[in-house]
Amino acid sequence: MVRGAAGILLPLIVPAIIAMIIWGLPGDPATTICPQGTCGETARQALIERYSLTSPYAFLYSWLSRAIFLDFGISPVTIAGKEVWALVATSVPNTALVMLLALGPITVGTFGAALGWFPRQLDAVFQGIGVVPAVIFALFCVAFITIFDLGGIGAFGIPMFEYDNWEVSPMKLLAGGLVLGLADGALSGAVSGTRSVFDTEFKQRYIGIAILRGERPMVNAAPNVLPTLIGQFRSRVLHLLSGTVIIEVILGIEGLGDLLWRATLDNDYFVVLGAAWGFALISSFLLIFQAISGVVVELMIRRSPSVPT
Amino acid sequence: MGRLRHLLVGVGLVSAVFLTGSNVDYFEEQLPSTMIPIYARTMVDRRAHELVFDRMFYRSAITNELRSRLVERYQVLEGGKKIKLVLRSGVKWHDGKDLTPDDVCFTVDALLNEKNPSNDAKDYREALAGCESQPKENSAVIAFRKIYHNPRERVAFHVLPKHKFDSSQISPDDDFALRPIGTGPVKGSKGRREVSFSSVPNAHRRANVAQLQLKEGGDPFVQVRTLINAGVQGVIAVAPPLRPEVAASDDVALKSYDLRSWWFIAVNTASGALKHQKVRQALDLTIDRSELRELTIGVDKDDPNPPCEFISGPFVQSSPYYNRQVKVAERSDRARAGTLMEQAGATKAAGRWTMDGAPVNLRIGMNAPLDTEARDLLNQIGNQLQAGGFDRQVYRVTADDWNRKAVAGQLKDFDLLIGKWSFGMVEYVNPLFHSRKGGKGSMNIFNYSNPEVDKILTRFDAARTDTEARDAYHDLHSLLAKDLPYIFLWKLDTKSAWRNEVRNNTIAPYYYFTEFDGWTIQ
């Protein structure tokens, strides 16, 4: 219930908080376009009025009153002239693709650990891979891709999407997914996290009884560990989402993280809020997904046949 | 049928070779911030705009002659208060519409509109009074606020298409900033990581390169490796430490790019010991420019064509305003500096200069981004001054503080500020040295004031001929070299690198792509 409510409120609360934070930082779009004393006070005032930069409340009110109609304004600095919704809309698929690719190793790791596909001896290997920091891994990848010119849309002859302004480079996406999914202990965390949840659960008395009855412990444990695993999975996805900012910036993937980073550097409030809103939307979707999954698992357990006494 | 198939395959192959061969990719320092020329803020912007738009007048990179691709003939009216520009017929915008005098006057109106947040417009607002379109004669008459000896240089703006805007108040977030329409050799489209240009044949210009792509350069090392591996054809600015590697490659050539910028140390003539002219002259003699150049830019002493050229005044050596009579002090002369300090009343004890009972202590600041071009310049200057007996503290000034405070004369806490100025078509240094009063001296860093200098600057403003203007600035050069509100350092060229496949790639000073029509790729 709480998670569901938080999920619904997140896209509203996040822009408000972000607006207050960016207001406290030095600079604003008007100063970036027209630094004081360089292009005239009349022009500066015209910009301040145009972008409602008289106070944080005026700005937030103006932004929210348009955002509820999905009008996020036009970027004045980062990609001057481009509508923010279009920037967010073309960024989300790239971020989603990187995330999806990164989820590959993590999902395999989770299932592998749960179903015992991986021997425990492999944990050391996973941890070894996880020791490599994402930044170093990403820098290596970007140098390799750029120097050998593999960053094109059809690099290695792999056909990829090219629709209007949405272009994706397969090598960069692949590298981004790999870096996120393997580095910084992402894979090893998924394996060891899942393993420890099951190990703890398998020590429970009801599992011992189930084994004595000749039942499979996994079947008995799965419904009980599922909410924990879903929670773990959500936090891993959120962790990946934060990681996308660094990965996209380094690898030059035109995703939401890259957009947020550039806009923050440029003091482009409209794009910052648009990108933050995009992140909040993904996060809220995950929260709602977790809440619904929790309810579904609960219902499954309640509807399962009662054990004969 | 078989022959036809062979023919088609042959045509296809030839076309493929031709098309791939006419594409050029290059790394820029960053993406242009806008494609609306009146809002250009960086050199990247100016270079990109030069490709898409035509300026009313430009200087030939080969002959340095003032030319125009848009103006068929011009006439100076009312003794220089106005200039009539008859436009060349047949010039079209990239969307097929004709270039008209209304477009010229619209651009003037946009530059004069005070609600437009344009950094460059300030100079035009000081110079231009208005514009009158004469469609029947296909001409525009531009009026000036005063008479200039060089009226054509004062109207060297990029022309905007009137039909693409609702009014002369242009919003910086107009769609035009992404997809500009110009009369230049290529049309552009800005993305998030690149700007794509494709050639548009016109009556007055025709580019040989069909496709050009500006890519955002990341790490300088990766840029150079990518160039050597033929991933791109050019790099606009090669970092000094990587130049030997580029020079060693047979497939790539280093080319000088004259940014028309000169470096200086501004001296706070109102601060402590620096009030004395002799102390300023002593500082000038303490600085060893030759050693600085070697240590910070890595210039080889034996290089016959060094990218760094010393200056003795506020102009680059190729400028007609540079006074060659004023010699450059390449090496330091500590003995003469010592004599001057003593004449100013300073005494030296334990290797430190003392004046009025206190050590001569200098707070030195530097515009931080300059460090990428001349590594460790701030510390090296500090070290030389310390070795000369001056106490010093060094500080980096952020680019933002430099633009907002230093240029506005608000960093008076400093004694010395290291910076550089760049000039495009018009080398107008009056705002740097005129006393700050009546709107003059708007870029006077330490509010330097010298009635004699002001008089010369007024003489320049009143000049009616090139000779009068040149004489005034020659006198200015000579006076400033003596009074030293600035210690003049050098003009520093940037080095570009282009693969040998790109031919005839004449690089114009400052605007870079002025002669792009002649570029070819093989």
Tab-separated table of N, CA and C in Angstrom, chain B residues 272-399:
chain	number	residue	atom	x	y	z
B	272	GLY	N	49.302	49.099	-4.800
B	272	GLY	CA	50.605	49.138	-4.126
B	272	GLY	C	51.755	49.580	-5.006
B	273	ALA	N	52.793	48.728	-5.029
B	273	ALA	CA	54.010	49.078	-5.761
B	273	ALA	C	53.768	49.204	-7.267
B	274	LEU	N	52.686	48.544	-7.753
B	274	LEU	CA	52.441	48.544	-9.201
B	274	LEU	C	51.965	49.893	-9.734
B	275	LYS	N	51.722	50.833	-8.801
B	275	LYS	CA	51.370	52.194	-9.237
B	275	LYS	C	52.556	52.819	-9.974
B	276	HIS	N	53.779	52.356	-9.594
B	276	HIS	CA	54.976	52.937	-10.198
B	276	HIS	C	55.238	52.290	-11.561
B	277	GLN	N	55.383	53.141	-12.557
B	277	GLN	CA	55.638	52.636	-13.911
B	277	GLN	C	56.927	51.816	-13.948
B	278	LYS	N	57.924	52.255	-13.175
B	278	LYS	CA	59.219	51.556	-13.207
B	278	LYS	C	59.095	50.141	-12.631
B	279	VAL	N	58.240	49.972	-11.639
B	279	VAL	CA	58.030	48.621	-11.081
B	279	VAL	C	57.397	47.722	-12.144
B	280	ARG	N	56.436	48.289	-12.877
B	280	ARG	CA	55.790	47.504	-13.948
B	280	ARG	C	56.808	47.128	-15.019
B	281	GLN	N	57.683	48.092	-15.325
B	281	GLN	CA	58.724	47.796	-16.328
B	281	GLN	C	59.689	46.737	-15.794
B	282	ALA	N	59.960	46.781	-14.487
B	282	ALA	CA	60.841	45.771	-13.883
B	282	ALA	C	60.211	44.383	-13.970
B	283	LEU	N	58.906	44.338	-13.742
B	283	LEU	CA	58.187	43.045	-13.852
B	283	LEU	C	58.310	42.507	-15.275
B	284	ASP	N	58.119	43.401	-16.246
B	284	ASP	CA	58.190	43.016	-17.658
B	284	ASP	C	59.563	42.415	-17.979
B	285	LEU	N	60.593	43.005	-17.367
B	285	LEU	CA	61.956	42.515	-17.639
B	285	LEU	C	62.295	41.265	-16.826
B	286	THR	N	61.534	41.015	-15.779
B	286	THR	CA	61.777	39.815	-14.960
B	286	THR	C	61.227	38.562	-15.652
B	287	ILE	N	60.167	38.780	-16.436
B	287	ILE	CA	59.536	37.633	-17.125
B	287	ILE	C	60.431	37.192	-18.285
B	288	ASP	N	60.740	35.901	-18.300
B	288	ASP	CA	61.514	35.345	-19.404
B	288	ASP	C	60.545	34.603	-20.328
B	289	ARG	N	60.109	35.299	-21.373
B	289	ARG	CA	59.071	34.746	-22.251
B	289	ARG	C	59.550	33.478	-22.960
B	290	SER	N	60.804	33.492	-23.332
B	290	SER	CA	61.341	32.353	-24.072
B	290	SER	C	61.294	31.082	-23.210
B	291	GLU	N	61.708	31.239	-21.969
B	291	GLU	CA	61.694	30.086	-21.057
B	291	GLU	C	60.256	29.648	-20.774
B	292	LEU	N	59.373	30.630	-20.591
B	292	LEU	CA	57.959	30.314	-20.325
B	292	LEU	C	57.373	29.509	-21.461
B	293	ARG	N	57.711	29.940	-22.684
B	293	ARG	CA	57.173	29.289	-23.877
B	293	ARG	C	57.623	27.834	-23.955
B	294	GLU	N	58.868	27.623	-23.603
B	294	GLU	CA	59.391	26.254	-23.637
B	294	GLU	C	58.742	25.383	-22.571
B	295	LEU	N	58.616	25.977	-21.361
B	295	LEU	CA	58.130	25.186	-20.236
B	295	LEU	C	56.630	24.906	-20.297
B	296	THR	N	55.871	25.858	-20.827
B	296	THR	CA	54.417	25.699	-20.739
B	296	THR	C	53.773	25.221	-22.036
B	297	ILE	N	54.343	25.612	-23.144
B	297	ILE	CA	53.720	25.224	-24.424
B	297	ILE	C	54.544	24.131	-25.099
B	298	GLY	N	55.760	23.954	-24.633
B	298	GLY	CA	56.605	22.909	-25.196
B	298	GLY	C	57.177	23.298	-26.546
B	299	VAL	N	57.372	24.595	-26.765
B	299	VAL	CA	57.920	25.028	-28.055
B	299	VAL	C	59.404	24.684	-28.112
B	300	ASP	N	59.777	24.071	-29.220
B	300	ASP	CA	61.179	23.717	-29.417
B	300	ASP	C	61.946	24.971	-29.830
B	301	LYS	N	63.100	25.206	-29.162
B	301	LYS	CA	63.898	26.407	-29.459
B	301	LYS	C	64.280	26.483	-30.938
B	302	ASP	N	64.491	25.292	-31.536
B	302	ASP	CA	64.978	25.249	-32.919
B	302	ASP	C	63.844	25.169	-33.947
B	303	ASP	N	62.590	25.211	-33.474
B	303	ASP	CA	61.462	25.111	-34.404
B	303	ASP	C	61.432	26.362	-35.291
B	304	PRO	N	61.570	26.191	-36.624
B	304	PRO	CA	61.586	27.369	-37.497
B	304	PRO	C	60.211	28.044	-37.597
B	305	ASN	N	59.161	27.251	-37.311
B	305	ASN	CA	57.805	27.794	-37.441
B	305	ASN	C	57.019	27.535	-36.153
B	306	PRO	N	57.411	28.183	-35.056
B	306	PRO	CA	56.778	27.857	-33.771
B	306	PRO	C	55.325	28.338	-33.731
B	307	PRO	N	54.478	27.624	-33.003
B	307	PRO	CA	53.063	28.021	-32.943
B	307	PRO	C	52.862	29.257	-32.069
B	308	CYS	N	53.928	29.687	-31.431
B	308	CYS	CA	53.798	30.779	-30.474
B	308	CYS	C	54.711	31.937	-30.894
B	309	GLU	N	54.116	33.110	-31.043
B	309	GLU	CA	54.854	34.258	-31.568
B	309	GLU	C	54.782	35.376	-30.525
B	310	PHE	N	55.922	35.874	-30.086
B	310	PHE	CA	55.914	36.910	-29.048
B	310	PHE	C	55.323	38.209	-29.596
B	311	ILE	N	54.746	38.985	-28.692
B	311	ILE	CA	54.192	40.289	-29.094
B	311	ILE	C	54.671	41.350	-28.094
B	312	SER	N	54.690	42.586	-28.558
B	312	SER	CA	55.101	43.658	-27.654
B	312	SER	C	53.960	44.642	-27.408
B	313	GLY	N	52.788	44.356	-27.996
B	313	GLY	CA	51.649	45.249	-27.817
B	313	GLY	C	50.352	44.499	-28.022
B	314	PRO	N	49.204	45.218	-28.020
B	314	PRO	CA	47.905	44.520	-28.016
B	314	PRO	C	47.407	44.076	-29.391
B	315	PHE	N	48.280	43.637	-30.245
B	315	PHE	CA	47.881	43.150	-31.574
B	315	PHE	C	48.750	41.957	-31.951
B	316	VAL	N	48.208	41.106	-32.821
B	316	VAL	CA	49.034	40.010	-33.318
B	316	VAL	C	49.987	40.583	-34.374
B	317	GLN	N	51.094	39.906	-34.585
B	317	GLN	CA	52.113	40.487	-35.469
B	317	GLN	C	51.632	40.668	-36.908
B	318	SER	N	50.652	39.845	-37.330
B	318	SER	CA	50.170	39.962	-38.711
B	318	SER	C	49.202	41.132	-38.880
B	319	SER	N	48.839	41.767	-37.777
B	319	SER	CA	47.871	42.863	-37.858
B	319	SER	C	48.524	44.126	-38.412
B	320	PRO	N	47.774	44.909	-39.203
B	320	PRO	CA	48.337	46.180	-39.679
B	320	PRO	C	48.564	47.156	-38.518
B	321	TYR	N	47.925	46.907	-37.394
B	321	TYR	CA	48.050	47.820	-36.253
B	321	TYR	C	49.282	47.523	-35.394
B	322	TYR	N	49.935	46.404	-35.664
B	322	TYR	CA	51.115	46.038	-34.854
B	322	TYR	C	52.270	46.970	-35.201
B	323	ASN	N	52.857	47.594	-34.200
B	323	ASN	CA	53.967	48.541	-34.406
B	323	ASN	C	55.298	47.788	-34.300
B	324	ARG	N	55.907	47.576	-35.450
B	324	ARG	CA	57.136	46.769	-35.470
B	324	ARG	C	58.340	47.497	-34.885
B	325	GLN	N	58.176	48.793	-34.659
B	325	GLN	CA	59.282	49.551	-34.050
B	325	GLN	C	59.479	49.135	-32.586
B	326	VAL	N	58.395	48.657	-31.971
B	326	VAL	CA	58.473	48.277	-30.551
B	326	VAL	C	58.975	46.839	-30.468
B	327	LYS	N	60.145	46.681	-29.892
B	327	LYS	CA	60.776	45.358	-29.891
B	327	LYS	C	60.247	44.491	-28.744
B	328	VAL	N	60.325	43.199	-28.962
B	328	VAL	CA	59.894	42.239	-27.940
B	328	VAL	C	61.072	41.889	-27.038
B	329	ALA	N	60.820	41.820	-25.741
B	329	ALA	CA	61.871	41.356	-24.821
B	329	ALA	C	61.675	39.856	-24.627
B	330	GLU	N	62.436	39.061	-25.380
B	330	GLU	CA	62.239	37.607	-25.326
B	330	GLU	C	62.803	37.011	-24.040
B	331	ARG	N	63.987	37.530	-23.619
B	331	ARG	CA	64.651	36.979	-22.433
B	331	ARG	C	64.536	37.980	-21.288
B	332	SER	N	64.678	37.494	-20.099
B	332	SER	CA	64.615	38.392	-18.945
B	332	SER	C	65.930	39.165	-18.823
B	333	ASP	N	65.864	40.295	-18.136
B	333	ASP	CA	67.061	41.103	-17.890
B	333	ASP	C	66.983	41.537	-16.422
B	334	ARG	N	67.421	40.628	-15.561
B	334	ARG	CA	67.261	40.855	-14.105
B	334	ARG	C	68.059	42.074	-13.638
B	335	ALA	N	69.237	42.315	-14.273
B	335	ALA	CA	70.076	43.434	-13.837
B	335	ALA	C	69.334	44.756	-14.069
B	336	ARG	N	68.754	44.896	-15.281
B	336	ARG	CA	68.022	46.137	-15.572
B	336	ARG	C	66.763	46.246	-14.724
B	337	ALA	N	66.135	45.098	-14.498
B	337	ALA	CA	64.938	45.096	-13.648
B	337	ALA	C	65.305	45.602	-12.257
B	338	GLY	N	66.464	45.153	-11.747
B	338	GLY	CA	66.934	45.574	-10.415
B	338	GLY	C	67.155	47.072	-10.365
B	339	THR	N	67.780	47.600	-11.402
B	339	THR	CA	68.045	49.050	-11.455
B	339	THR	C	66.728	49.825	-11.422
B	340	LEU	N	65.759	49.345	-12.214
B	340	LEU	CA	64.465	50.033	-12.266
B	340	LEU	C	63.766	50.004	-10.907
B	341	MET	N	63.870	48.852	-10.233
B	341	MET	CA	63.239	48.732	-8.907
B	341	MET	C	63.876	49.716	-7.928
B	342	GLU	N	65.184	49.817	-7.991
B	342	GLU	CA	65.881	50.744	-7.090
B	342	GLU	C	65.492	52.186	-7.395
B	343	GLN	N	65.354	52.464	-8.700
B	343	GLN	CA	64.931	53.828	-9.088
B	343	GLN	C	63.522	54.126	-8.578
B	344	ALA	N	62.711	53.072	-8.461
B	344	ALA	CA	61.343	53.268	-7.960
B	344	ALA	C	61.322	53.392	-6.434
B	345	GLY	N	62.475	53.156	-5.797
B	345	GLY	CA	62.554	53.316	-4.341
B	345	GLY	C	62.522	52.005	-3.583
B	346	ALA	N	62.663	50.869	-4.294
B	346	ALA	CA	62.640	49.569	-3.613
B	346	ALA	C	64.041	49.179	-3.171
B	347	THR	N	64.079	48.387	-2.111
B	347	THR	CA	65.379	47.873	-1.665
B	347	THR	C	65.309	46.356	-1.628
B	348	LYS	N	66.449	45.736	-1.849
B	348	LYS	CA	66.448	44.270	-1.884
B	348	LYS	C	67.194	43.744	-0.663
B	349	ALA	N	66.538	42.891	0.096
B	349	ALA	CA	67.188	42.275	1.251
B	349	ALA	C	66.868	40.793	1.229
B	350	ALA	N	67.901	39.968	1.373
B	350	ALA	CA	67.766	38.501	1.333
B	350	ALA	C	66.996	38.043	0.097
B	351	GLY	N	67.284	38.693	-1.029
B	351	GLY	CA	66.684	38.281	-2.293
B	351	GLY	C	65.249	38.727	-2.482
B	352	ARG	N	64.695	39.540	-1.562
B	352	ARG	CA	63.296	39.974	-1.689
B	352	ARG	C	63.224	41.490	-1.796
B	353	TRP	N	62.364	41.930	-2.707
B	353	TRP	CA	62.181	43.380	-2.854
B	353	TRP	C	61.263	43.901	-1.756
B	354	THR	N	61.666	45.022	-1.179
B	354	THR	CA	60.840	45.673	-0.159
B	354	THR	C	60.582	47.103	-0.614
B	355	MET	N	59.355	47.535	-0.417
B	355	MET	CA	59.020	48.913	-0.818
B	355	MET	C	58.134	49.521	0.268
B	356	ASP	N	58.416	50.717	0.656
B	356	ASP	CA	57.692	51.393	1.742
B	356	ASP	C	57.619	50.503	2.991
B	357	GLY	N	58.696	49.803	3.279
B	357	GLY	CA	58.792	48.997	4.490
B	357	GLY	C	58.104	47.642	4.420
B	358	ALA	N	57.523	47.306	3.294
B	358	ALA	CA	56.830	46.003	3.189
B	358	ALA	C	57.299	45.274	1.946
B	359	PRO	N	57.346	43.926	2.029
B	359	PRO	CA	57.766	43.177	0.834
B	359	PRO	C	56.784	43.408	-0.324
B	360	VAL	N	57.298	43.359	-1.534
B	360	VAL	CA	56.413	43.515	-2.708
B	360	VAL	C	55.751	42.155	-2.955
B	361	ASN	N	54.483	42.097	-2.600
B	361	ASN	CA	53.741	40.835	-2.642
B	361	ASN	C	52.702	40.901	-3.758
B	362	LEU	N	52.700	39.930	-4.656
B	362	LEU	CA	51.798	39.964	-5.814
B	362	LEU	C	50.776	38.826	-5.748
B	363	ARG	N	49.515	39.193	-5.857
B	363	ARG	CA	48.446	38.173	-5.957
B	363	ARG	C	48.180	37.979	-7.451
B	364	ILE	N	48.509	36.783	-7.926
B	364	ILE	CA	48.403	36.541	-9.371
B	364	ILE	C	47.244	35.583	-9.653
B	365	GLY	N	46.387	35.938	-10.579
B	365	GLY	CA	45.262	35.071	-10.963
B	365	GLY	C	45.371	34.705	-12.431
B	366	MET	N	44.771	33.581	-12.790
B	366	MET	CA	44.776	33.196	-14.211
B	366	MET	C	43.421	32.606	-14.597
B	367	ASN	N	42.947	32.982	-15.749
B	367	ASN	CA	41.724	32.396	-16.293
B	367	ASN	C	41.967	30.880	-16.433
B	368	ALA	N	41.289	30.090	-15.591
B	368	ALA	CA	41.626	28.665	-15.435
B	368	ALA	C	41.704	27.864	-16.745
B	369	PRO	N	40.758	28.041	-17.704
B	369	PRO	CA	40.832	27.202	-18.916
B	369	PRO	C	42.130	27.358	-19.715
B	370	LEU	N	42.869	28.449	-19.486
B	370	LEU	CA	44.112	28.636	-20.256
B	370	LEU	C	45.144	27.556	-19.926
B	371	ASP	N	44.966	26.925	-18.791
B	371	ASP	CA	45.915	25.902	-18.362
B	371	ASP	C	45.999	24.741	-19.348
B	372	THR	N	44.908	24.501	-20.077
B	372	THR	CA	44.936	23.380	-21.025
B	372	THR	C	45.822	23.701	-22.224
B	373	GLU	N	45.937	24.992	-22.555
B	373	GLU	CA	46.754	25.376	-23.708
B	373	GLU	C	48.212	25.611	-23.325
B	374	ALA	N	48.433	26.162	-22.145
B	374	ALA	CA	49.799	26.429	-21.675
B	374	ALA	C	49.890	25.869	-20.257
B	375	ARG	N	50.342	24.638	-20.194
B	375	ARG	CA	50.299	23.915	-18.928
B	375	ARG	C	51.174	24.568	-17.862
B	376	ASP	N	50.567	24.792	-16.698
B	376	ASP	CA	51.297	25.279	-15.538
B	376	ASP	C	51.823	26.708	-15.723
B	377	LEU	N	51.219	27.461	-16.624
B	377	LEU	CA	51.693	28.833	-16.881
B	377	LEU	C	51.655	29.691	-15.618
B	378	LEU	N	50.583	29.525	-14.851
B	378	LEU	CA	50.415	30.345	-13.646
B	378	LEU	C	51.596	30.147	-12.694
B	379	ASN	N	51.926	28.887	-12.433
B	379	ASN	CA	53.033	28.613	-11.494
B	379	ASN	C	54.371	29.052	-12.069
B	380	GLN	N	54.533	28.859	-13.361
B	380	GLN	CA	55.826	29.230	-13.964
B	380	GLN	C	56.044	30.741	-13.897
B	381	ILE	N	54.990	31.511	-14.147
B	381	ILE	CA	55.117	32.974	-14.040
B	381	ILE	C	55.392	33.337	-12.582
B	382	GLY	N	54.658	32.686	-11.683
B	382	GLY	CA	54.884	32.919	-10.248
B	382	GLY	C	56.324	32.612	-9.866
B	383	ASN	N	56.855	31.502	-10.369
B	383	ASN	CA	58.235	31.107	-10.046
B	383	ASN	C	59.236	32.137	-10.561
B	384	GLN	N	59.013	32.608	-11.794
B	384	GLN	CA	59.955	33.594	-12.363
B	384	GLN	C	59.947	34.888	-11.547
B	385	LEU	N	58.746	35.302	-11.141
B	385	LEU	CA	58.662	36.547	-10.366
B	385	LEU	C	59.301	36.363	-8.986
B	386	GLN	N	59.089	35.169	-8.422
B	386	GLN	CA	59.690	34.905	-7.108
B	386	GLN	C	61.224	34.897	-7.216
B	387	ALA	N	61.688	34.274	-8.297
B	387	ALA	CA	63.144	34.260	-8.503
B	387	ALA	C	63.677	35.678	-8.703
B	388	GLY	N	62.816	36.572	-9.189
B	388	GLY	CA	63.213	37.967	-9.378
B	388	GLY	C	63.077	38.795	-8.116
B	389	GLY	N	62.635	38.194	-7.021
B	389	GLY	CA	62.583	38.901	-5.746
B	389	GLY	C	61.195	39.361	-5.329
B	390	PHE	N	60.163	38.940	-6.070
B	390	PHE	CA	58.799	39.348	-5.716
B	390	PHE	C	58.094	38.194	-4.997
B	391	ASP	N	57.448	38.514	-3.878
B	391	ASP	CA	56.629	37.486	-3.222
B	391	ASP	C	55.379	37.274	-4.067
B	392	ARG	N	54.844	36.096	-4.041
B	392	ARG	CA	53.663	35.867	-4.883
B	392	ARG	C	52.719	34.810	-4.300
B	393	GLN	N	51.444	34.998	-4.605
B	393	GLN	CA	50.433	33.967	-4.330
B	393	GLN	C	49.674	33.760	-5.631
B	394	VAL	N	49.428	32.489	-5.967
B	394	VAL	CA	48.775	32.250	-7.269
B	394	VAL	C	47.381	31.644	-7.078
B	395	TYR	N	46.469	32.041	-7.935
B	395	TYR	CA	45.072	31.584	-7.855
B	395	TYR	C	44.550	31.318	-9.262
B	396	ARG	N	43.693	30.313	-9.354
B	396	ARG	CA	43.004	30.084	-10.633
B	396	ARG	C	41.640	30.766	-10.572
B	397	VAL	N	41.307	31.486	-11.615
B	397	VAL	CA	40.010	32.167	-11.672
B	397	VAL	C	39.122	31.344	-12.597
B	398	THR	N	37.943	30.959	-12.121
B	398	THR	CA	37.075	30.119	-12.965
B	398	THR	C	36.626	30.914	-14.197
B	399	ALA	N	36.272	30.173	-15.242
B	399	ALA	CA	35.845	30.828	-16.486
B	399	ALA	C	34.651	31.736	-16.215
